[in-house]
Amino acid sequence: MAADHLSKLNGAQRAAVLLLTLGEQDAVEVLKHLGARDVQNVGTAMAALKNVSREQADAVLDNFTRTVEQQTSIGVGTEEYIRKILVNALGEDKASSLIDRILLGRSTKGLESLKWMESRAVAEMIGQEHPQIVAIVLAHLDADQAAEVLNFLPQRVRADVVMRIATLDGIQPHALHELDEIMEKQFSGNTTKFKSSTVGGHKAAANILNAMETARENELMEVINKVDANLGQRIQELMFVFDDLAALDDRSMQTLLRDISTERLVIALKGSEPGVREKIFANMSKRAADMLRDDLEVKGPVKLSEVDAAQKEILAVARRLADAGQISLGGGGEDYV
């Protein structure tokens, strides 16, 4: 019964219910540890929540309690621990670049600040910069925000920027110097010096393209393939589309379905292949699967743009769960994330 109540709430809505039950002070402490996009998503969900039943609230709390009980203290304070052991083992000089690569440029406070800005504002800030600088900035952002920023950039530079992201292999000192200057102008008083870090790559480019509208994604891939067919093929191989969900193992599919609202799933399935539908039906209870089939049958015509948006939303949830290690997006043992 609890699973039925949970299925009506997506991940952001569950987090919103949990925060609202914690009380103001505790909710503030939790929000301090969330990233910009998560704060935005949870805040929007909190503002939109209406008529949460006692059963739904209890189901959220029960699910949270079970999840916490499965966790261990391993991983708490990991970043500082990594710094200490590497410095002690290799010395400050040798450990410095290695630490930076491992922690993906955590010292880049200027870039982190961009994650809290509107995507249009970020695009306006970097739009006139060299495409290499734009690529470095986008590679540091979350894929969905980077995709939004890319949409606001001039069409003539989009494919160039994506190709530069795909071929980034560390950041050269001169590029870092330019980036440092941009951040210094925009965030006065921030004198952080950026160290070399490993960002970008084929996977980062694929994730950004995945987060874009399908029509815009296809348009960019066409340009990239014309300029560099081999690069286009490598990016394409790492891209994960909605129909690829049919390759998920059963456990991963069940975990994903718990984080997706039925309403969005119905819209997404209106434009899916039969294999994806059958995979989803097979990983639901018979009653839930029958109800979903009925919803699909009675659902009227849906605009392709709405189907595409719902599918992208579900793929974003899948990538988030995969990044957190909760599911595997691999088909045949091959990871996509």
XYZ file of N, CA and C in Angstrom, residues 240 242 245 248 253 256-257 259-269 276 280 307-321 327 329:
111
model
N 22.112 8.443 -24.509
C 21.113 7.496 -24.005
C 19.731 8.072 -24.294
N 15.335 7.574 -24.923
C 14.240 6.983 -24.153
C 14.044 5.503 -24.468
N 15.766 2.657 -22.547
C 15.325 2.213 -21.224
C 14.907 0.743 -21.240
N 17.365 -1.611 -19.539
C 17.634 -1.586 -18.098
C 17.347 -2.944 -17.473
N 15.002 -0.626 -13.403
C 13.728 -0.116 -13.888
C 12.755 0.139 -12.738
N 13.778 3.277 -10.958
C 13.444 4.448 -11.767
C 11.951 4.756 -11.684
N 11.122 3.738 -11.788
C 9.670 3.949 -11.785
C 9.191 4.568 -10.478
N 10.558 6.878 -8.958
C 10.872 8.308 -8.966
C 10.154 9.066 -10.082
N 9.211 8.417 -10.743
C 8.508 9.037 -11.869
C 7.012 9.073 -11.580
N 6.384 10.208 -11.821
C 4.937 10.303 -11.622
C 4.217 9.593 -12.771
N 3.074 9.017 -12.451
C 2.294 8.292 -13.461
C 1.883 9.205 -14.605
N 1.545 10.443 -14.272
C 1.098 11.390 -15.293
C 2.175 11.630 -16.345
N 3.434 11.846 -15.914
C 4.520 12.085 -16.859
C 4.860 10.818 -17.632
N 4.738 9.676 -16.974
C 5.043 8.405 -17.623
C 4.058 8.132 -18.761
N 2.777 8.415 -18.542
C 1.762 8.198 -19.574
C 2.079 9.024 -20.811
N 2.414 10.304 -20.605
C 2.729 11.184 -21.737
C 3.973 10.688 -22.472
N 5.008 10.295 -21.724
C 6.252 9.823 -22.339
C 6.024 8.560 -23.159
N 5.170 7.670 -22.667
C 4.943 6.394 -23.356
C 4.092 6.536 -24.605
N 9.811 -0.681 -24.863
C 9.918 0.101 -23.629
C 8.660 -0.085 -22.789
N 8.389 -1.741 -18.976
C 7.805 -1.023 -17.842
C 6.653 -1.820 -17.242
N 5.455 15.115 -25.498
C 6.022 13.766 -25.343
C 7.536 13.862 -25.169
N 8.168 14.669 -26.008
C 9.623 14.827 -25.952
C 10.043 15.379 -24.595
N 9.318 16.381 -24.092
C 9.656 16.984 -22.801
C 9.528 15.961 -21.673
N 8.468 15.151 -21.708
C 8.268 14.130 -20.668
C 9.366 13.072 -20.725
N 9.746 12.667 -21.935
C 10.804 11.665 -22.076
C 12.144 12.206 -21.584
N 12.438 13.471 -21.913
C 13.678 14.078 -21.452
C 13.700 14.176 -19.932
N 12.548 14.491 -19.352
C 12.446 14.597 -17.898
C 12.751 13.260 -17.238
N 12.206 12.184 -17.803
C 12.444 10.843 -17.250
C 13.901 10.435 -17.439
N 14.487 10.766 -18.589
C 15.903 10.465 -18.821
C 16.786 11.222 -17.846
N 16.407 12.459 -17.508
C 17.179 13.236 -16.533
C 17.147 12.557 -15.167
N 15.984 12.020 -14.786
C 15.874 11.280 -13.526
C 16.757 10.038 -13.577
N 16.729 9.339 -14.721
C 17.543 8.128 -14.873
C 19.029 8.440 -14.731
N 19.480 9.539 -15.359
C 20.907 9.899 -15.252
C 21.268 10.286 -13.827
N 20.343 10.988 -13.149
C 20.614 11.371 -11.760
C 20.759 10.133 -10.876
N 19.874 9.172 -11.046
C 19.944 7.937 -10.259
C 21.202 7.144 -10.595
N 21.110 3.090 -9.956
C 20.712 2.242 -11.076
C 21.878 2.163 -12.067
N 22.568 2.249 -16.164
C 21.965 2.512 -17.468
C 22.600 1.656 -18.550
